[in-house]
C-alpha angles and dihedrals in degrees: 000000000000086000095050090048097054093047088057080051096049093048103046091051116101114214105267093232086058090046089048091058103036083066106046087049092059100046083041079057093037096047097049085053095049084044089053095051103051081053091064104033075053098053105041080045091052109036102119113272088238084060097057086038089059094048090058088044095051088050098046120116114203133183117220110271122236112293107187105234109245092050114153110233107250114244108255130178109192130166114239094221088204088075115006095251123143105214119201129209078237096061090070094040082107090064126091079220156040131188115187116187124182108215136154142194107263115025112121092228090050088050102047084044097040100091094049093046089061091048095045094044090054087045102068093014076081086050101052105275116137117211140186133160142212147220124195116162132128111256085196082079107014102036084166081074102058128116098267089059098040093058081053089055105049087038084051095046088033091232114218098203128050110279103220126215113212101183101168084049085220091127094055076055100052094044090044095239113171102165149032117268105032133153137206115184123195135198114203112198100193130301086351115109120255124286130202110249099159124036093162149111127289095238130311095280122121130185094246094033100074098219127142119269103228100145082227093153103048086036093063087053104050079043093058099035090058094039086051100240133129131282114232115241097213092088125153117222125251117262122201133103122330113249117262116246127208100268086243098065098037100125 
């Protein structure tokens, strides 16, 4: 029995040098996770708090803050950077209106609506509208947004209106812009300046709602605005990204 039982011994036993390098094998393993590990708890706990800021920024969704209607549009004077141009508030005082959007390159509601906004724009520039639009985003942050990219975009869409660059951001301020897409739209009688009618959303489509884009309910404004009747005042605010602030003045 003693001799049966040493040979099981013998043969369960694995050779001391094989058993030597299985573990170290195994804490090598184990100490190269925990290693990885630290790295990235240490990361994610050091990345600079304006870094974390900008990626909740990127990601927020906003809706257009009250405008009072009646509002006088406030005076600009922006470069296209497609051209060179500098256009003036005073270079569409001949016109019976004015619609002012602030757009920009990147954001995911400008692009789902882009292509309608051209088409719109063509539509009742024939019939007297006068449009511009607007970017004011940071590049510090959105680089995609700068001028150089914003004359390839309106070259790309074939914008038919003049594509602004307000790189002190002071005219989002002025107009009290908060988010991309938004839309001011001003009625002129006459030789008075122009006053807000229409601080509202393009149509009820969203990028994720899958609802058709049709501009009904800008449409019905610029409708009523040409045709000289009244606005209604029962407008919904404009949802998209928020616009992008210098870092310095993020609150």
């Amino acid at each position: 029995m003693a001799t049966v039982a040493t040979a099981g011994a013998h043969a369960l036993a694995v050779p001391r040098p094989a058993l030597l390098a299985t573990r170290t094998k195994q804490l090598s393993f184990l100490s190269t996770s925990l290693k990885m590990g630290f790295n990235l708890l240490q990361l994610r706990s050091t990345a600079p708090a304006t870094a974390r800021k900008n990626l909740i920024i990127r990601a927020a969704r906003i809706e257009s803050q009250g405008v009072s209607l009646g509002f006088r549009a406030p005076h600009f004077e922006l470069p296209e950077p497609l051209t060179g141009k500098m256009w003036k508030l005073e270079d569409f005082e001949s016109y019976p209106a004015l619609l002012v959007m602030f757009i920009c390159n990147h954001c995911p509601f400008v692009k789902h609506l882009q292509k309608d906004i051209v088409k719109l724009s063509n539509f009742y520039m024939k019939k007297g509208l006068a449009v511009v639009a607007i970017s004011s985003n940071s590049v510090a942050t959105h680089p995609q947004d700068g001028p150089e990219f914003m004359a390839e975009e309106a070259k790309l869409f074939n914008y038919p209106f003049p594509y602004l660059y307000d790189e002190s951001q002071d005219v989002a301020r002025d107009f009290g812009a908060a988010c991309t897409p938004e839309f001011f739209l001003f009625k002129k009688d006459g030789r008075r300046p122009f006053q807000l009618v229409y601080h509202g959303q393009f149509d009820d489509s969203r990028p994720s709602n899958n609802l058709p884009v049709t501009g009904r309910d800008i449409r019905l404004a610029i409708e009523c605005v040409l045709s000289g009747q009244p606005v209604s005042s029962n407008q919904k605010p404009s949802v998209g990204c928020s616009i992008k602030w210098h870092p310095q003045t993020v609150q």
